[in-house]
JSON list of C-alpha atoms in Angstrom, two decimals:
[
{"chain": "J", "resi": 1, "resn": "UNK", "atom": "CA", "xyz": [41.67, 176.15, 49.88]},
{"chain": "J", "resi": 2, "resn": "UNK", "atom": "CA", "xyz": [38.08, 175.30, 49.51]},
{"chain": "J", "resi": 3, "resn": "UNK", "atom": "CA", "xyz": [35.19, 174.78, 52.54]},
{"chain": "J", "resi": 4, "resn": "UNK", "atom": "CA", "xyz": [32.62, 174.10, 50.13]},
{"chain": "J", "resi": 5, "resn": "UNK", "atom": "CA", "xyz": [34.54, 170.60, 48.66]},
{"chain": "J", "resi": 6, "resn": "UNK", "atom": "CA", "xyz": [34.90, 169.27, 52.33]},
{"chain": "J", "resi": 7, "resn": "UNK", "atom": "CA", "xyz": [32.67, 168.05, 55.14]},
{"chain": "J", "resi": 8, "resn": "UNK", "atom": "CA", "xyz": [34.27, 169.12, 57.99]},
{"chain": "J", "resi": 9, "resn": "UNK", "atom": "CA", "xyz": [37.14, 171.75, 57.92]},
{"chain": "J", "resi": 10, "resn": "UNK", "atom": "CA", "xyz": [39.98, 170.26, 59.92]},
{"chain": "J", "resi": 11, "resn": "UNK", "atom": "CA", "xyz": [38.40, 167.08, 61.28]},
{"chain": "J", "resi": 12, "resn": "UNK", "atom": "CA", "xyz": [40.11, 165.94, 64.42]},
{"chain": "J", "resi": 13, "resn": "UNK", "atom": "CA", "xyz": [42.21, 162.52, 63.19]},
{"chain": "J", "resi": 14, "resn": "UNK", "atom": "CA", "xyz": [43.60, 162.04, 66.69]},
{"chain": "J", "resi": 15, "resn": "UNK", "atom": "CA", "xyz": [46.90, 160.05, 65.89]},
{"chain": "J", "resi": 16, "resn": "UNK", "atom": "CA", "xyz": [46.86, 159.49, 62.20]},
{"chain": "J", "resi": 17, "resn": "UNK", "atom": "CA", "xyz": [48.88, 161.76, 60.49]},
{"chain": "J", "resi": 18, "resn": "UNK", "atom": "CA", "xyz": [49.35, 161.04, 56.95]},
{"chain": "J", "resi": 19, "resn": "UNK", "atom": "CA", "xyz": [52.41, 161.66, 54.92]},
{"chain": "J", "resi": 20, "resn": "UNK", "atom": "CA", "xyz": [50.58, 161.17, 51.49]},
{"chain": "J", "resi": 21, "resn": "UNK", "atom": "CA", "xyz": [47.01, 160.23, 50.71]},
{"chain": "J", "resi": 22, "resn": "UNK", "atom": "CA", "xyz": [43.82, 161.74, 50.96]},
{"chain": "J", "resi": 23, "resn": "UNK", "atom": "CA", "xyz": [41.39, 161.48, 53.66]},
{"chain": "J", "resi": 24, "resn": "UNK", "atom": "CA", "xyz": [38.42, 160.96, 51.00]},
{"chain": "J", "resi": 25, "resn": "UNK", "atom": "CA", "xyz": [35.81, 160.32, 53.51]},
{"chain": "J", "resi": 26, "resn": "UNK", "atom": "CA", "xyz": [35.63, 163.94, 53.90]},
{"chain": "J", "resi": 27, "resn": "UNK", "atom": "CA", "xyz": [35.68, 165.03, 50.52]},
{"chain": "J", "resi": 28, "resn": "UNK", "atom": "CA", "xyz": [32.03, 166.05, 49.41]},
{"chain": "J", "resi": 29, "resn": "UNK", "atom": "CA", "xyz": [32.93, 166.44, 46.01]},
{"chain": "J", "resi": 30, "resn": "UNK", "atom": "CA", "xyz": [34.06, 169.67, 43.87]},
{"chain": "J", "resi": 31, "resn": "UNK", "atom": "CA", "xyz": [32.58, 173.07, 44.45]},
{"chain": "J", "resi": 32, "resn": "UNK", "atom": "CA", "xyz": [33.74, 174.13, 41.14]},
{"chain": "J", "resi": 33, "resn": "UNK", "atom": "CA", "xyz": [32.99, 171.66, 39.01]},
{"chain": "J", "resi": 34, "resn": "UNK", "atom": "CA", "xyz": [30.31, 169.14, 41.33]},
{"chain": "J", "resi": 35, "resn": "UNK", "atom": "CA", "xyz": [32.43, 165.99, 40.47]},
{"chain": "J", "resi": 36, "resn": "UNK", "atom": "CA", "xyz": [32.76, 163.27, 43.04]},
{"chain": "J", "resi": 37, "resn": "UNK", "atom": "CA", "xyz": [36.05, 161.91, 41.86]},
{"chain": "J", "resi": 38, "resn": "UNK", "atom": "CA", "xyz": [39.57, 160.90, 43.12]},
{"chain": "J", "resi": 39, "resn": "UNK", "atom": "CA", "xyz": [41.39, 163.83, 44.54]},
{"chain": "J", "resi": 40, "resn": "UNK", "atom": "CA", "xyz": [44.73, 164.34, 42.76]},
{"chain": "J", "resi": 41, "resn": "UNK", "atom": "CA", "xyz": [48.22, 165.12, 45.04]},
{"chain": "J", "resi": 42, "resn": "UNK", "atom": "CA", "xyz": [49.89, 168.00, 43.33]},
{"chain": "J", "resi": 43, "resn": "UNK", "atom": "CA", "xyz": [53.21, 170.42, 44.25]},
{"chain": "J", "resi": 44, "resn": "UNK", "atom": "CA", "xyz": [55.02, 167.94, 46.47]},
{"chain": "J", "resi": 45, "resn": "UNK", "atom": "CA", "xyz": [57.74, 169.20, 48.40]},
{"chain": "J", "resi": 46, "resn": "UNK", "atom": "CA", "xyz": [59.72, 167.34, 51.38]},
{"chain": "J", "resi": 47, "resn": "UNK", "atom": "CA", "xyz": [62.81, 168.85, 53.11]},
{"chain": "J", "resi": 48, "resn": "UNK", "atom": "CA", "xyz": [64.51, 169.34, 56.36]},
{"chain": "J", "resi": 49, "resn": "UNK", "atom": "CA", "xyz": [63.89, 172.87, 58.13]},
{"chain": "J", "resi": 50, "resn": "UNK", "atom": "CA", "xyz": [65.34, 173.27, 61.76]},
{"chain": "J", "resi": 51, "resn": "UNK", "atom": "CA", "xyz": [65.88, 169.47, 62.38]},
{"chain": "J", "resi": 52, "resn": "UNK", "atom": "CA", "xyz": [62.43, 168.93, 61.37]},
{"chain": "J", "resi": 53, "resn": "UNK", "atom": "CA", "xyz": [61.34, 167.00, 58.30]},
{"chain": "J", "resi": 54, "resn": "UNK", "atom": "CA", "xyz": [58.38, 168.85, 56.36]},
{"chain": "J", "resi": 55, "resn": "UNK", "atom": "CA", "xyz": [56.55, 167.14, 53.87]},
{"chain": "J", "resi": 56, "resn": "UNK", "atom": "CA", "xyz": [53.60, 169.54, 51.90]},
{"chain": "J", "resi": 57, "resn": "UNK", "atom": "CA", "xyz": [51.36, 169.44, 48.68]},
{"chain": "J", "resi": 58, "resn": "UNK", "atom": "CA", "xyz": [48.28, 170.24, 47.29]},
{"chain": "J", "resi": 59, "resn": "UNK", "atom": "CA", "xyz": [45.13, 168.46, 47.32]},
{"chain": "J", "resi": 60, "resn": "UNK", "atom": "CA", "xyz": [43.31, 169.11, 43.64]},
{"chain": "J", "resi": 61, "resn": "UNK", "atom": "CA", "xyz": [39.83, 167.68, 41.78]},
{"chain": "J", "resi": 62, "resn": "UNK", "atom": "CA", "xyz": [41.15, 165.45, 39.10]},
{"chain": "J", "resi": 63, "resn": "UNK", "atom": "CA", "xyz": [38.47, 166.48, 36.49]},
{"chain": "J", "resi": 64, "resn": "UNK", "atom": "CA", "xyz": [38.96, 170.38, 37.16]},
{"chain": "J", "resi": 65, "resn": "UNK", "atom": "CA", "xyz": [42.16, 170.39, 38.72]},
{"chain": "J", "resi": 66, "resn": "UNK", "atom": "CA", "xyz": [40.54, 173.43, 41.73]},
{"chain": "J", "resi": 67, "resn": "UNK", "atom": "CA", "xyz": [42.67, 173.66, 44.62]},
{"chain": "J", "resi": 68, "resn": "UNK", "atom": "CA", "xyz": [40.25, 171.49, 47.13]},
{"chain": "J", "resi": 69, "resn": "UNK", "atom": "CA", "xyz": [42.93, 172.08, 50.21]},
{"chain": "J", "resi": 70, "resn": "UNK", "atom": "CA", "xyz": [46.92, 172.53, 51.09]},
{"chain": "J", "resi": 71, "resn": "UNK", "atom": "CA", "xyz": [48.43, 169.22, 53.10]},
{"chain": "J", "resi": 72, "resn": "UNK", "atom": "CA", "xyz": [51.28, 169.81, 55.73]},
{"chain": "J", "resi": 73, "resn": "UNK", "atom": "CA", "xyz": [53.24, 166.89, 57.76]},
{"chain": "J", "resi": 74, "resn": "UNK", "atom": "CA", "xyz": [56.11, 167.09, 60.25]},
{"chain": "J", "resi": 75, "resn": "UNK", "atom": "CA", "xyz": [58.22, 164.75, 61.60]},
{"chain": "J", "resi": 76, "resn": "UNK", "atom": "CA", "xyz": [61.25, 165.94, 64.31]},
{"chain": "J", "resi": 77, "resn": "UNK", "atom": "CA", "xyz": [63.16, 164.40, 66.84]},
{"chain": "J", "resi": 78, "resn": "UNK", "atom": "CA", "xyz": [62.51, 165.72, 70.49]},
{"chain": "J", "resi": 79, "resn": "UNK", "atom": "CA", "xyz": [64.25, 164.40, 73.06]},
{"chain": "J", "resi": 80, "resn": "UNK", "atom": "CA", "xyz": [63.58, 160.54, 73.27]},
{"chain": "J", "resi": 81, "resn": "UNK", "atom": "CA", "xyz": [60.35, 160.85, 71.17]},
{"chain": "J", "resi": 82, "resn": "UNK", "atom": "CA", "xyz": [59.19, 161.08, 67.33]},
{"chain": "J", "resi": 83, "resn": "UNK", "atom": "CA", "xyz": [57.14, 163.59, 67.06]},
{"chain": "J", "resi": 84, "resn": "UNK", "atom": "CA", "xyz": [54.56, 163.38, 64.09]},
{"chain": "J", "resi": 85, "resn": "UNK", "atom": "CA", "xyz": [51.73, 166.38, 63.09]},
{"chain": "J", "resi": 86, "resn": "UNK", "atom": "CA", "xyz": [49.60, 166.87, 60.37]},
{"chain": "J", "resi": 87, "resn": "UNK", "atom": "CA", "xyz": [47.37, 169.92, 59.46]},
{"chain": "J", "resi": 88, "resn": "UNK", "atom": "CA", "xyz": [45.02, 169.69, 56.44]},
{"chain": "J", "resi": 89, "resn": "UNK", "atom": "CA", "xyz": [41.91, 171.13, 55.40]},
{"chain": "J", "resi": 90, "resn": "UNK", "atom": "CA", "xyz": [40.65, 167.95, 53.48]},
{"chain": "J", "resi": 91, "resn": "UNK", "atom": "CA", "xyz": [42.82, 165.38, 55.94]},
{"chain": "J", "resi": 92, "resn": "UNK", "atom": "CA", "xyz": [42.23, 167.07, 59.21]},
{"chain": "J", "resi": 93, "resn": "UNK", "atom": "CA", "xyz": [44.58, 167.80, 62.19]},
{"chain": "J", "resi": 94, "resn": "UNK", "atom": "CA", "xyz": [46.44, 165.14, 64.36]},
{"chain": "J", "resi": 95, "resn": "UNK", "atom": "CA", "xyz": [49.48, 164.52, 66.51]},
{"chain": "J", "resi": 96, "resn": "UNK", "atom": "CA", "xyz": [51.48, 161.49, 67.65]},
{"chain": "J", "resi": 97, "resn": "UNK", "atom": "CA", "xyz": [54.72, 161.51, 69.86]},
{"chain": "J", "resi": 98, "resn": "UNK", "atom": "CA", "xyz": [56.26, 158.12, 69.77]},
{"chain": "J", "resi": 99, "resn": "UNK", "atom": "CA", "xyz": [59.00, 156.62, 72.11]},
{"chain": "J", "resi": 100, "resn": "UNK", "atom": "CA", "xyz": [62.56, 155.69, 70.44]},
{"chain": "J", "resi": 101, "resn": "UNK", "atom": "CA", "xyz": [63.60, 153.81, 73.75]},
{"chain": "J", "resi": 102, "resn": "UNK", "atom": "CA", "xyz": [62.32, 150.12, 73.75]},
{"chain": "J", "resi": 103, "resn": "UNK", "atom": "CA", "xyz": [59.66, 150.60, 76.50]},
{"chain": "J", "resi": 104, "resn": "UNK", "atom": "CA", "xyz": [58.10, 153.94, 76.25]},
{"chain": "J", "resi": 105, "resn": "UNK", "atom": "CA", "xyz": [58.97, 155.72, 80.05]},
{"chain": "J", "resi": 106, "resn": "UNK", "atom": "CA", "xyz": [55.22, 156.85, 79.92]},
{"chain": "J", "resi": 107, "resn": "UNK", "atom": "CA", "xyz": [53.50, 153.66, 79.90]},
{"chain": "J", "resi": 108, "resn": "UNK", "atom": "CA", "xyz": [55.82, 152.36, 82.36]},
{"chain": "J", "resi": 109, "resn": "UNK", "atom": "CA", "xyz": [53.72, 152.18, 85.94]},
{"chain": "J", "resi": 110, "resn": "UNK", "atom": "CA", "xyz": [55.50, 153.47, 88.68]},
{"chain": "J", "resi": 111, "resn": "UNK", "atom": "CA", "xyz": [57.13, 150.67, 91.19]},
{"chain": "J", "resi": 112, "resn": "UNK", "atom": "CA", "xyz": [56.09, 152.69, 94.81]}
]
């Protein structure tokens, strides 16, 4: 994984966590080869691991092909919730837990 093609190693994306794509805002452009170009996804690989679905692949300069940064993004189950991460040098790092139940018992306001 390359610092040198990024802006910010592991910007903080809050909730978005991407399951393919590129954050290209942060991408500064090659360090190998100084091209500015569309960032390829390479070496994609989904599959189940512990109840958890993982989803990873490889960020690379479409004119050179350099490894620019490694992508990663769970999904799981967890009690009434969807939990969602994502950890990328390019995309950044973010979390989102999401309620399965019709009204979400944390935004519910308490009646006394």
């Amino acid at each position: 994984m390359c610092g040198g093609c990024v802006g910010t190693e592991y910007p903080e994306r809050g909730t978005t966590c991407l399951e393919g794509g590129s954050f290209l805002l942060n991408f500064v452009g090659c360090a190998q080869c100084g091209r500015r170009d569309l960032v390829l996804l390479s070496n994609r690989a989904a599959g189940l691991h512990g109840g958890e679905e993982i989803v990873t692949y490889d960020h690379l300069c479409r004119s050179c092909h350099h490894l620019i940064a490694r992508h990663e993004y769970t999904f799981s189950v967890v009690d009434d919730y969807q939990e969602y991460t994502m950890l990328c040098l390019l995309c950044g790092r973010a979390e989102d837990s999401i309620s399965i139940l019709p009204d979400d018992p944390r935004q519910m306001t308490p009646l006394f």
